[in-house]
C-alpha positions as MATLAB code, in Angstrom:
seq = 'MPDHFMQKFNIHTVQKGESLKSIASLYHLDTDALKLFHNNQCDVKDMILIDLTGQKELFIPRTSVTDKKKLVRFGRGNSLVFQPQNCFSRYGVSVNIENNDHTNELKYEMSVRWLKTENQLHFFEIDRTSGLYLNEEEVNEIADLLAFKTSKVLYPLHISADEQGKFNAVENLSVFKERWPGVKQEVYQEFEGETVDRYCEKIEKVINEPEAMSLYLKNDYFIRTLFFGIYHQFGPHYETSIAESFPIVNNSVEPRYQVKLEIDPLKDEYDLVNIQGEGILNDERTVYDFMNGAPFSLIIEEHPVMNHEGNFKLAYYLNGETLLSESLYLECSIDLEKEKKIAVVIATLTEQ';
ca = [
     113.367   95.923   78.090;
     117.051   96.402   79.813;
     117.304   94.914   83.022;
     117.631   98.089   84.566;
     118.159  101.372   83.324;
     119.374  103.383   86.886;
     122.481  102.517   88.765;
     122.054   99.891   91.331;
     125.291  101.192   93.828;
     127.575  103.694   94.779;
     131.194  103.987   94.539;
     133.432  104.613   97.757;
     137.119  105.486   96.642;
     139.445  103.851   98.997;
     141.687  106.449  100.655;
     145.119  105.704  102.280;
     144.892  103.817  105.479;
     141.248  102.722  105.227;
     140.160   99.085  105.894;
     137.258   96.877  105.242;
     135.836   97.618  108.716;
     136.482  101.348  108.600;
     134.788  101.614  105.168;
     131.650   99.386  106.605;
     131.676  101.430  109.835;
     131.330  104.603  107.748;
     128.305  104.061  106.067;
     126.788  101.926  109.450;
     127.093   98.559  107.202;
     127.980   94.803  108.502;
     131.330   93.897  107.363;
     130.271   90.908  105.775;
     127.466   92.443  103.953;
     129.483   95.262  102.301;
     131.811   92.471  101.280;
     129.063   90.521   99.765;
     127.841   93.288   97.948;
     131.308   94.588   96.645;
     131.902   91.087   95.414;
     128.514   90.822   93.616;
     129.106   93.635   91.400;
     133.184   93.892   90.641;
     135.388   92.418   88.164;
     136.704   88.686   89.710;
     140.172   90.475   90.129;
     138.817   92.927   92.389;
     137.030   90.578   94.768;
     137.463   90.731   98.546;
     138.661   87.587  100.233;
     139.034   88.484  103.755;
     140.370   92.247  103.728;
     141.369   94.996  101.235;
     144.116   94.090   99.024;
     144.956   97.054   96.685;
     141.283   97.717   95.785;
     141.006  101.219   94.482;
     137.244  101.436   94.702;
     134.641   99.216   96.590;
     130.714   98.978   95.193;
     128.492  100.100   98.138;
     124.710   99.933   98.352;
     123.096  102.710   96.477;
     121.359  104.000  100.050;
     124.544  103.873  101.931;
     125.238  107.594  102.151;
     126.720  109.674  104.911;
     124.160  112.559  104.080;
     120.643  110.805  104.834;
     119.026  113.970  103.314;
     119.694  112.678  100.300;
     117.711  109.425  100.704;
     114.098  109.657   99.109;
     111.264  109.247  101.564;
     109.588  105.935  101.260;
     106.115  104.685  102.746;
     105.985  100.831  103.933;
     107.259   98.414  101.021;
     109.311  101.440   99.552;
     106.146  103.069   98.135;
     105.927  106.663   96.880;
     103.007  108.380   98.644;
     100.953  110.987   96.748;
     100.281  113.959   98.909;
      98.950  116.876   96.979;
      97.092  118.623   99.466;
      97.410  122.405   99.201;
      99.387  122.434   95.986;
      99.353  124.826   93.437;
     101.695  124.489   90.239;
     101.782  126.152   86.841;
     103.267  124.024   83.940;
     104.540  124.447   80.385;
     103.280  121.929   78.068;
     104.791  120.793   74.791;
     102.710  118.365   72.783;
     104.748  116.514   69.841;
     102.581  114.487   67.633;
     104.320  112.561   64.410;
     101.697  110.767   62.546;
     102.128  109.548   58.891;
     105.482  111.821   58.052;
     103.782  114.885   59.596;
     105.079  115.902   62.822;
     102.882  118.823   64.919;
     103.925  120.412   67.976;
     101.491  122.165   70.357;
     102.575  124.318   73.169;
     100.337  126.165   76.098;
     100.247  126.677   79.390;
      98.306  125.103   82.358;
      97.445  125.408   86.110;
      96.565  122.851   88.554;
      95.156  123.548   91.924;
      94.155  120.830   94.603;
      90.626  121.453   95.671;
      89.994  118.045   98.156;
      90.584  114.690   99.052;
      87.535  112.879   99.694;
      86.976  108.558   99.740;
      90.553  108.000   98.705;
      90.246  110.379   95.865;
      92.203  113.612   95.170;
      90.231  116.600   93.291;
      91.656  119.184   91.490;
      91.088  122.325   89.275;
      92.821  122.591   86.118;
      92.870  125.809   84.060;
      94.484  126.954   80.513;
      96.459  129.906   81.592;
      97.772  130.795   78.020;
      97.118  131.026   74.492;
      97.797  127.849   71.880;
     100.908  127.630   69.598;
     100.980  125.202   66.855;
     104.549  124.606   65.649;
     105.971  128.132   67.464;
     103.254  130.032   66.163;
      99.847  131.190   67.867;
      97.317  129.426   65.991;
      95.616  131.281   63.219;
      94.193  128.816   61.120;
      90.244  129.075   61.490;
      89.468  125.786   62.364;
      92.302  125.848   64.831;
      91.107  128.994   66.269;
      87.924  127.301   66.636;
      89.344  124.342   68.587;
      90.954  126.993   70.767;
      87.900  129.297   71.331;
      85.271  126.582   71.638;
      87.653  124.619   74.544;
      87.280  127.724   76.537;
      83.955  125.895   77.372;
      85.876  123.139   79.514;
      87.919  125.471   81.675;
      88.059  125.547   84.605;
      87.940  121.722   84.463;
      87.674  119.615   87.649;
      88.978  115.998   87.636;
      89.758  113.093   90.238;
      92.928  110.978   90.830;
      93.433  108.490   93.070;
      95.986  107.263   95.616;
      98.525  106.293   92.770;
      98.171  109.679   91.109;
      96.263  108.076   88.366;
      93.707  110.206   86.517;
      90.108  108.808   87.444;
      87.073  110.720   86.053;
      85.698  114.697   85.188;
      83.864  115.897   87.766;
      82.301  118.752   86.301;
      80.602  117.636   83.271;
      77.367  119.141   84.073;
      78.787  122.702   83.903;
      79.882  122.620   80.259;
      76.325  122.755   79.149;
      75.691  125.748   81.488;
      79.227  127.569   79.790;
      78.252  126.994   76.369;
      75.806  129.695   75.628;
      78.531  132.505   76.822;
      81.134  130.672   74.727;
      78.982  130.377   71.717;
      78.481  134.065   72.125;
      82.025  134.892   72.143;
      82.581  132.528   69.184;
      79.934  134.282   66.897;
      81.314  137.826   67.473;
      84.274  136.633   65.889;
      83.352  134.368   63.275;
      80.577  133.855   61.238;
      79.503  131.244   58.038;
      78.632  127.619   57.781;
      81.919  126.329   59.192;
      81.242  128.016   62.388;
      77.724  126.701   62.382;
      78.868  123.013   61.537;
      81.682  123.393   64.358;
      79.281  124.670   67.076;
      76.722  121.856   66.080;
      79.458  119.004   66.654;
      80.585  120.635   69.942;
      76.962  120.703   71.322;
      76.346  117.076   70.135;
      79.165  116.211   72.471;
      78.532  118.410   75.207;
      74.851  117.036   75.635;
      76.247  113.592   75.807;
      78.452  113.063   79.075;
      79.964  109.932   77.675;
      81.248  111.218   74.869;
      82.610  114.592   76.699;
      84.132  111.972   79.412;
      85.571  109.990   76.345;
      87.110  113.399   74.666;
      88.794  114.404   77.912;
      90.324  111.047   78.620;
      92.234  111.273   75.679;
      94.025  115.022   77.058;
      97.944  114.254   76.603;
      98.541  117.010   79.572;
      95.996  115.190   82.289;
      97.094  111.819   81.300;
     100.757  112.431   81.619;
     100.757  114.613   84.816;
      98.290  112.066   86.104;
      99.789  108.982   84.753;
      99.890  107.243   88.114;
     103.234  106.535   89.643;
     103.082  106.393   92.856;
     103.576  102.762   93.477;
     105.217  100.206   96.017;
     109.105   99.630   94.406;
     109.712   97.128   96.557;
     113.433   96.150   97.704;
     114.797   96.581   94.712;
     113.250  100.055   93.852;
     111.460   98.762   90.751;
     107.861   97.459   89.968;
     106.091   96.251   86.591;
     102.802   98.051   85.799;
     100.288   97.455   82.822;
      98.973  100.725   81.704;
      96.904  101.888   78.676;
      97.533  105.140   76.773;
      94.953  107.493   74.240;
      97.692  107.428   71.378;
      94.707  106.248   68.934;
      91.339  107.504   68.979;
      89.572  104.099   70.515;
      87.002  103.478   73.229;
      89.813  100.876   74.571;
      93.094  102.035   74.820;
      96.250  100.176   73.645;
      97.723   98.484   76.434;
     101.411   98.566   77.605;
     103.561   96.584   79.873;
     105.720   99.331   81.704;
     108.703   98.868   84.139;
     109.254  101.633   86.370;
     112.417  102.172   88.240;
     113.177  104.718   91.141;
     116.551  106.112   92.493;
     116.408  105.760   96.154;
     118.934  108.675   96.098;
     117.757  112.320   95.320;
     119.800  113.910   92.220;
     122.028  117.005   92.345;
     118.895  119.408   92.240;
     117.148  117.652   95.193;
     114.789  115.847   92.541;
     113.636  111.952   92.650;
     113.967  110.496   89.398;
     111.523  108.020   88.125;
     112.539  106.172   84.792;
     110.516  103.866   83.074;
     110.269  101.830   79.519;
     107.903   99.372   78.302;
     106.369   97.418   75.229;
     103.139   97.411   73.473;
     101.116   94.553   75.154;
      97.686   93.944   73.154;
      96.348   91.390   71.500;
      94.906   93.947   68.881;
      96.822   93.581   65.396;
      97.955   96.738   63.295;
      94.950   96.214   61.454;
      92.587   96.296   64.372;
      94.144   99.604   65.581;
      93.600  101.102   62.359;
      89.964   99.935   61.869;
      89.229  101.531   65.343;
      88.406   97.869   66.894;
      88.147   97.985   70.529;
      88.959   94.236   70.834;
      90.755   91.363   69.090;
      88.712   90.319   65.836;
      90.259   87.013   65.858;
      89.366   84.976   69.754;
      92.337   82.468   70.348;
      92.787   80.774   73.363;
      96.580   81.358   73.461;
      96.599   84.995   71.320;
      99.831   86.357   69.809;
     100.492   89.563   71.523;
     101.235   92.460   69.509;
     104.363   94.564   70.764;
     104.866   96.618   68.141;
     104.844   99.904   70.153;
     107.205  101.435   72.637;
     106.980  103.354   75.897;
     109.269  105.876   77.821;
     108.898  108.031   80.745;
     110.872  110.370   82.876;
     109.597  111.758   85.903;
     111.403  114.249   88.204;
     109.366  115.073   91.520;
     110.332  117.598   94.226;
     112.200  115.921   97.101;
     110.319  117.446   99.711;
     106.674  117.174   98.268;
     107.423  114.270   96.014;
     105.023  116.235   93.577;
     106.032  116.533   89.479;
     108.815  119.266   88.796;
     109.159  117.833   85.009;
     107.744  115.289   83.243;
     108.835  113.165   79.703;
     106.404  110.719   78.513;
     106.827  109.134   74.797;
     104.501  106.593   73.403;
     104.688  104.973   69.883;
     102.428  102.472   68.027;
     103.095  100.826   64.482;
     100.160  101.601   62.319;
     100.862  101.825   58.672;
     103.656  103.897   59.812;
     104.720  104.459   63.188;
     102.588  107.138   65.265;
     104.563  108.851   68.209;
     103.545  111.175   70.917;
     105.868  113.181   73.131;
     104.694  114.956   76.245;
     107.080  117.547   77.851;
     105.712  119.030   80.947;
     107.767  121.585   83.390;
     107.199  123.569   86.445;
     107.197  127.209   85.671;
     108.687  129.480   88.410;
     106.766  132.842   89.121;
     109.345  135.810   87.570;
];
């Protein structure tokens, strides 16, 4: 993993007649502090001993700006605070799945509405607001259509997320049973035959087992990307390291990744807050454990060799005022027999 993937400084172009002291006062910095910061970043030939000696550019701290509106609003310890109260957003979603030399892309639209906040949890209603497109075409194969039609039983879906903005649980599991007869009736008005019977039986089994239903929804890439949990304390260097899991394979215990997050303390030219993350798989389970669906390593060792054969990347862009997601990219991979990779793109839809 790279040391840094975000710029940690700004550059001031030295104007005619400027001195170290005048530049320091422009940015409300102590002269010695500015000199030290510049000398730590620059080439030896550009170092400042007492005052400027022909330097054309000065390195200045990233947060030293004349326009204070450019600074990201942090809480204590440079923490990003999740405050979704009264929010409503519509998102376009694209999920790209590469597996065994096959690539499929799913596209659809979703809406997310904040419902309430209690006991340090935020509650949301999630709805699907479009058809489902597979590789740019509306789904038309019977298996895909059945999956799409029967999944109507899930929506609207109620979920909770914690103060880090991380998915916590599905909150309306009991309502799926009540919705199912109506959805089933709709399905049988359009389809018939053994395939449909078998499929509906499978759905009923899952709906009647809250744990199975919970696990199924925990694997939803839209929910897990939007509610990944990026509202952390970033500390003095605007970075933090987190251990996170992601449902890239179907396993009751998800593969675990070690991810380094960095946040730019300055908003970009679009007034967005930028968060970047990179990481690697960090799990005791081997490739074969994952291929066999093992929830834990089958070899118990005192000092296990960690499996790092997988990568993780994210780029999140948040609204500069509300600090809520505007556009997101998450990419996760794991080596099985061949590499499996999932890339999720989520972008806010503006009203036409």
